[in-house]
Amino acid sequence: MIANIPASRSEVMTHLEGFLDGALPEFLKSVEDSWQPADFLPDARNESFFDEIRDLKERARELSYDLLAVLIGDTITEEALPTYESWIMSIHDVNRNPDSSWMKWNRGWTSEENRHGDLLNRYLYLTGRIDMRQMEASTQYLIADGMDIKTDDDPYRSFVYTSFQETATNVSHRRVGALAKQAGETTLSRICNFIAADEGRHAKAYKTFVKKIFEVDPSEMMLAFEDMMRKKIVMPAHYLRELGIDQGQTFGHFTDAAQRIGVYTSSDYVEIMETLIREWKISSMTGLNSAGEKARDYIMALPNRLKRVADRLRVPELQYKFKWIDS
């Protein structure tokens, strides 16, 4: 037994390594087959560089204030990558062997995610609408402050969290891309669509990990799912803050902006939960003990409860003035 994690979890994680080793090519792309940030933005080596920058800046003027605020928040959370890699490293039975499939997954996942922040940061810099120092300070805060996502270094809880979080990130990037396209900013639309595709593939991986755990340890996995739903999934953006602003205050304004333009709403939270319930076949799960059955009952009833709350939610119309945005 390691810490408070039952021995069965160690056995399950070891059991899944054989599956993961064969599945890595499905869930991760090789460096040779991967896109890179330089594929999307003007190349300073070209004579046309400054003309392309002027065109990009002109198109970026059409992005709404709320859309730009959401894009900045998304970028900051993408750039807090050291926090996520160190968190995965802390999960019991992931970090036992540097050559294990779990560690290969962690390194591959974070290497792909690293491209997202790099690309979005460069794009925002080129728009000329961002106070980059303010944004960079928020990124440093997010990494330095750390975050507690309530998974207790447990692989079962951690994979529920990442299944949910990666799915939510996919939704957010896809919708930012769609709104950018409506505004005529095709470069940003293309960027967001490629990032969303990565997030969707990563979400598929984490959801598959949970599905495989359900096959061999259904009751404990159900209890972990229930526990994370009771705690609620706290997105990394929850810990956003600006210079001179206390932690937690910026997040509320960020979510208001996201809800106003429909990028990520309380209804999306419920829909993601319903997707996980459906994909993991929670309603027809067999082999559960009495505690697992009670956990399943709680999970199955939760979406309708949360829908009633979402239906009553009213989003403030007043736009908060973020320190990140000049115009």
Coordinates of C-alpha atoms in Angstrom, one line a residue:
M1 CA 0.0 0.0 0.0
I2 CA 1.3 3.5 -0.9
A3 CA 0.0 6.4 1.3
N4 CA -3.8 6.0 1.4
I5 CA -4.1 4.4 -2.0
P6 CA -5.3 0.8 -1.8
A7 CA -3.1 -1.8 -3.2
S8 CA -5.7 -2.7 -5.8
R9 CA -5.0 0.7 -7.5
S10 CA -1.3 -0.2 -7.9
E11 CA -2.4 -3.5 -9.4
V12 CA -4.8 -1.9 -11.8
M13 CA -2.3 0.7 -13.0
T14 CA 0.3 -2.0 -13.6
H15 CA -2.3 -4.0 -15.5
L16 CA -3.1 -1.1 -17.7
E17 CA 0.5 -0.4 -18.7
G18 CA 0.3 -3.2 -21.3
F19 CA -2.7 -1.6 -22.9
L20 CA -1.3 1.9 -22.8
D21 CA 2.0 0.9 -24.4
G22 CA 0.1 -0.4 -27.5
A23 CA -2.3 2.6 -27.5
L24 CA 0.2 5.4 -27.3
P25 CA 0.5 5.8 -31.1
E26 CA -3.3 6.3 -31.2
F27 CA -3.3 8.9 -28.5
L28 CA -0.1 10.8 -29.3
K29 CA 1.5 12.0 -32.5
S30 CA 5.2 11.8 -33.3
V31 CA 7.2 15.0 -33.4
E32 CA 7.7 14.4 -37.1
D33 CA 3.9 14.2 -37.7
S34 CA 3.0 17.1 -35.4
W35 CA 2.2 20.7 -36.4
Q36 CA 4.4 23.4 -34.9
P37 CA 3.5 27.0 -34.0
A38 CA 5.6 28.3 -36.8
D39 CA 3.2 26.6 -39.3
F40 CA 0.5 29.2 -38.5
L41 CA 2.1 32.6 -38.2
P42 CA 4.1 35.0 -40.4
D43 CA 7.7 34.0 -40.9
A44 CA 10.1 36.8 -40.1
R45 CA 12.6 35.4 -42.7
N46 CA 10.2 36.3 -45.5
E47 CA 10.1 39.7 -47.3
S48 CA 6.3 39.7 -46.9
F49 CA 6.5 39.4 -43.1
F50 CA 5.5 43.0 -42.2
D51 CA 2.6 43.0 -44.7
E52 CA 1.3 39.8 -43.2
I53 CA 1.6 41.3 -39.7
R54 CA -0.4 44.3 -40.8
D55 CA -3.1 42.1 -42.3
L56 CA -3.3 40.0 -39.1
K57 CA -3.5 43.1 -36.9
E58 CA -6.3 44.4 -39.1
R59 CA -8.3 41.2 -38.8
A60 CA -7.7 41.0 -35.1
R61 CA -9.4 44.4 -34.6
E62 CA -12.6 42.7 -35.4
L63 CA -12.4 40.3 -32.4
S64 CA -14.8 41.4 -29.6
Y65 CA -13.5 42.4 -26.2
D66 CA -15.1 39.3 -24.5
L67 CA -13.6 37.0 -27.1
L68 CA -10.2 38.5 -26.6
A69 CA -10.5 38.1 -22.9
V70 CA -11.5 34.5 -23.1
L71 CA -8.6 33.8 -25.5
I72 CA -6.1 35.4 -23.1
G73 CA -7.4 33.3 -20.2
D74 CA -7.2 30.2 -22.3
T75 CA -3.6 31.1 -23.3
I76 CA -2.6 31.7 -19.7
T77 CA -3.9 28.3 -18.6
E78 CA -2.2 26.6 -21.5
E79 CA 1.1 28.2 -20.6
A80 CA 0.9 27.0 -17.0
L81 CA 2.2 23.6 -18.3
P82 CA 4.8 23.1 -15.6
T83 CA 2.1 22.8 -13.0
Y84 CA 0.2 20.1 -15.0
E85 CA 3.3 18.0 -15.7
S86 CA 4.4 18.1 -12.1
W87 CA 0.8 17.2 -11.0
I88 CA 0.8 14.1 -13.2
M89 CA 4.2 13.2 -11.9
S90 CA 2.7 13.2 -8.3
I91 CA 0.0 10.7 -9.1
H92 CA 0.6 7.4 -7.4
D93 CA 1.7 4.6 -9.6
V94 CA 2.3 7.0 -12.6
N95 CA 5.8 8.0 -11.5
R96 CA 7.3 4.6 -10.4
N97 CA 9.5 4.1 -13.5
P98 CA 10.8 6.8 -15.9
D99 CA 10.5 4.3 -18.8
S100 CA 7.0 3.2 -18.0
S101 CA 4.1 3.7 -20.4
W102 CA 2.5 6.1 -17.9
M103 CA 5.6 8.3 -17.9
K104 CA 5.9 8.1 -21.7
W105 CA 2.3 9.3 -21.8
N106 CA 3.0 12.2 -19.4
R107 CA 6.0 13.4 -21.4
G108 CA 4.2 13.0 -24.8
W109 CA 1.0 14.7 -23.5
T110 CA 2.8 17.7 -22.1
S111 CA 5.1 18.0 -25.1
E112 CA 2.0 18.3 -27.3
E113 CA 0.3 20.7 -24.9
N114 CA 3.4 22.9 -24.8
R115 CA 2.8 23.9 -28.5
H116 CA -0.6 25.4 -27.6
G117 CA 0.6 28.1 -25.2
D118 CA 3.5 28.9 -27.5
L119 CA 1.3 29.4 -30.5
L120 CA -1.5 31.4 -28.7
N121 CA 1.1 33.6 -27.0
R122 CA 2.8 34.5 -30.3
Y123 CA -0.6 35.2 -31.9
L124 CA -1.7 37.5 -29.1
Y125 CA 1.6 39.4 -29.2
L126 CA 1.2 40.0 -33.0
T127 CA -2.4 41.4 -32.6
G128 CA -1.0 44.5 -31.0
R129 CA -4.1 44.6 -28.7
I130 CA -2.5 43.0 -25.6
D131 CA -0.5 44.3 -22.7
M132 CA 1.9 41.4 -22.8
R133 CA 3.5 42.2 -19.5
Q134 CA 0.2 42.0 -17.7
M135 CA -0.6 38.7 -19.4
E136 CA 2.9 37.3 -18.6
A137 CA 2.5 38.3 -14.9
S138 CA -0.8 36.4 -14.8
T139 CA 1.0 33.3 -16.2
Q140 CA 3.7 33.6 -13.6
Y141 CA 1.1 33.9 -10.9
L142 CA -0.7 30.8 -12.1
I143 CA 2.4 28.7 -12.0
A144 CA 3.8 30.1 -8.8
D145 CA 0.5 29.9 -6.9
G146 CA -0.1 26.3 -7.8
M147 CA -3.6 24.7 -7.7
D148 CA -5.5 22.2 -5.8
I149 CA -7.9 20.2 -8.0
K150 CA -8.9 17.9 -5.2
T151 CA -7.7 14.6 -6.8
D152 CA -5.5 13.6 -3.8
D153 CA -2.8 12.2 -6.1
D154 CA -5.2 9.3 -6.9
P155 CA -5.1 8.0 -10.5
Y156 CA -8.8 7.3 -10.6
R157 CA -9.8 10.8 -9.5
S158 CA -7.1 12.3 -11.6
F159 CA -8.3 10.6 -14.8
V160 CA -11.9 11.7 -14.1
Y161 CA -10.6 15.2 -13.8
T162 CA -8.5 15.1 -17.0
S163 CA -11.4 13.5 -18.9
F164 CA -13.6 16.4 -18.0
Q165 CA -11.1 19.1 -18.3
E166 CA -9.7 18.1 -21.7
T167 CA -13.2 17.8 -23.0
A168 CA -14.1 21.3 -21.7
T169 CA -10.9 22.7 -23.3
N170 CA -11.9 21.2 -26.6
V171 CA -15.3 22.8 -26.4
S172 CA -13.8 26.2 -25.5
H173 CA -11.1 26.3 -28.3
R174 CA -13.6 25.1 -30.9
R175 CA -16.1 27.8 -30.1
V176 CA -13.4 30.5 -30.0
G177 CA -12.4 29.3 -33.4
A178 CA -16.0 29.5 -34.7
L179 CA -16.4 33.1 -33.3
A180 CA -13.1 34.1 -34.8
K181 CA -14.2 32.8 -38.2
Q182 CA -17.5 34.8 -37.9
A183 CA -15.4 37.9 -37.3
G184 CA -13.3 37.2 -40.4
E185 CA -10.1 36.3 -38.4
T186 CA -9.2 33.1 -40.3
T187 CA -5.8 32.7 -38.8
L188 CA -7.1 32.5 -35.3
S189 CA -9.9 30.2 -36.4
R190 CA -7.4 27.8 -37.9
I191 CA -5.2 27.9 -34.8
C192 CA -8.1 27.1 -32.5
N193 CA -9.3 24.3 -34.6
F194 CA -5.9 22.6 -34.6
I195 CA -5.5 23.0 -30.8
A196 CA -9.1 21.7 -30.2
A197 CA -8.2 18.6 -32.2
D198 CA -5.3 17.9 -29.9
E199 CA -7.5 18.4 -26.9
G200 CA -10.2 16.1 -28.3
R201 CA -7.6 13.4 -28.8
H202 CA -6.2 13.8 -25.3
A203 CA -9.7 13.7 -23.9
K204 CA -10.3 10.4 -25.7
A205 CA -7.2 9.0 -24.1
Y206 CA -8.2 10.0 -20.6
K207 CA -11.7 8.8 -21.1
T208 CA -10.3 5.5 -22.3
F209 CA -8.1 5.1 -19.2
V210 CA -11.3 5.5 -17.0
K211 CA -13.2 3.1 -19.2
K212 CA -10.4 0.5 -18.8
I213 CA -10.4 1.0 -15.0
F214 CA -14.2 0.5 -14.9
E215 CA -13.6 -2.9 -16.5
V216 CA -11.4 -4.2 -13.7
D217 CA -12.3 -2.1 -10.6
P218 CA -15.8 -0.8 -11.2
S219 CA -16.8 0.0 -7.6
E220 CA -13.7 2.0 -6.7
M221 CA -13.8 3.8 -10.0
M222 CA -17.5 4.7 -9.5
L223 CA -16.7 6.0 -6.0
A224 CA -13.9 8.2 -7.5
F225 CA -16.2 9.5 -10.2
E226 CA -18.9 10.4 -7.6
D227 CA -16.3 12.1 -5.3
M228 CA -15.1 14.3 -8.1
M229 CA -18.6 15.2 -9.1
R230 CA -19.5 16.1 -5.5
K231 CA -16.4 18.3 -5.3
K232 CA -17.1 19.8 -8.8
I233 CA -14.4 20.0 -11.4
V234 CA -12.3 23.1 -10.8
M235 CA -10.8 24.3 -14.0
P236 CA -7.2 25.7 -13.9
A237 CA -8.7 29.1 -14.9
H238 CA -10.2 29.3 -11.4
Y239 CA -6.8 30.4 -10.2
L240 CA -6.3 33.2 -12.6
R241 CA -5.3 36.6 -11.3
E242 CA -4.0 39.9 -12.5
L243 CA -1.4 42.2 -11.0
G244 CA -2.8 43.9 -7.9
I245 CA -5.9 41.6 -7.8
D246 CA -6.4 38.9 -5.3
Q247 CA -6.5 35.3 -6.4
G248 CA -10.0 34.2 -7.4
Q249 CA -11.4 37.6 -8.4
T250 CA -10.4 37.5 -12.0
F251 CA -11.9 34.1 -12.6
G252 CA -15.5 35.3 -12.1
H253 CA -15.0 38.0 -14.7
F254 CA -13.4 35.5 -17.1
T255 CA -16.3 33.1 -16.8
D256 CA -18.8 35.9 -17.2
A257 CA -17.1 36.8 -20.5
A258 CA -17.1 33.1 -21.6
Q259 CA -20.8 32.7 -20.8
R260 CA -21.8 36.0 -22.5
I261 CA -20.4 34.8 -25.8
G262 CA -21.3 31.2 -25.4
V263 CA -17.7 29.8 -25.4
Y264 CA -18.2 27.8 -22.2
T265 CA -21.3 27.9 -20.1
S266 CA -22.8 26.2 -17.0
S267 CA -24.9 24.1 -19.5
D268 CA -21.7 22.9 -21.1
Y269 CA -20.6 21.6 -17.7
V270 CA -23.8 19.5 -17.5
E271 CA -23.5 18.3 -21.1
I272 CA -19.9 17.1 -20.5
M273 CA -21.0 15.2 -17.4
E274 CA -23.8 13.6 -19.4
T275 CA -21.3 12.7 -22.1
L276 CA -19.1 10.9 -19.6
I277 CA -22.0 9.1 -18.1
R278 CA -23.0 7.9 -21.5
E279 CA -19.5 7.0 -22.8
W280 CA -18.7 5.1 -19.6
K281 CA -22.1 3.3 -19.7
I282 CA -22.7 4.3 -16.0
S283 CA -26.4 3.4 -16.1
S284 CA -25.8 -0.2 -17.1
M285 CA -22.6 -0.8 -15.1
T286 CA -22.5 -4.2 -13.5
G287 CA -20.3 -5.7 -10.8
L288 CA -20.8 -2.8 -8.3
N289 CA -20.9 -3.3 -4.5
S290 CA -23.5 -1.5 -2.4
A291 CA -21.3 1.7 -2.1
G292 CA -20.7 1.7 -5.8
E293 CA -24.5 1.4 -6.5
K294 CA -25.2 4.4 -4.2
A295 CA -22.4 6.3 -6.0
R296 CA -24.0 5.5 -9.4
D297 CA -27.4 6.7 -8.1
Y298 CA -25.9 10.0 -7.1
I299 CA -24.1 10.4 -10.5
M300 CA -27.2 9.6 -12.5
A301 CA -29.4 12.1 -10.7
L302 CA -26.9 14.9 -10.7
P303 CA -27.3 16.3 -14.3
N304 CA -30.9 17.1 -13.8
R305 CA -30.2 18.9 -10.6
L306 CA -27.5 20.9 -12.2
K307 CA -29.7 21.8 -15.2
R308 CA -32.2 23.4 -12.9
V309 CA -29.4 25.6 -11.5
A310 CA -28.0 26.4 -14.9
D311 CA -31.5 27.5 -16.2
R312 CA -31.7 30.0 -13.3
L313 CA -28.3 31.5 -13.9
R314 CA -28.1 35.1 -15.2
V315 CA -24.9 36.4 -16.6
P316 CA -23.9 40.0 -15.9
E317 CA -24.0 42.2 -18.9
L318 CA -21.4 44.6 -17.6
Q319 CA -17.9 44.0 -19.1
Y320 CA -15.1 44.0 -16.7
K321 CA -12.0 45.8 -17.9
F322 CA -9.1 43.3 -17.8
K323 CA -5.6 44.6 -17.3
W324 CA -4.5 42.4 -20.2
I325 CA -6.3 44.2 -23.0
D326 CA -5.3 47.6 -24.4
S327 CA -8.2 48.0 -26.8

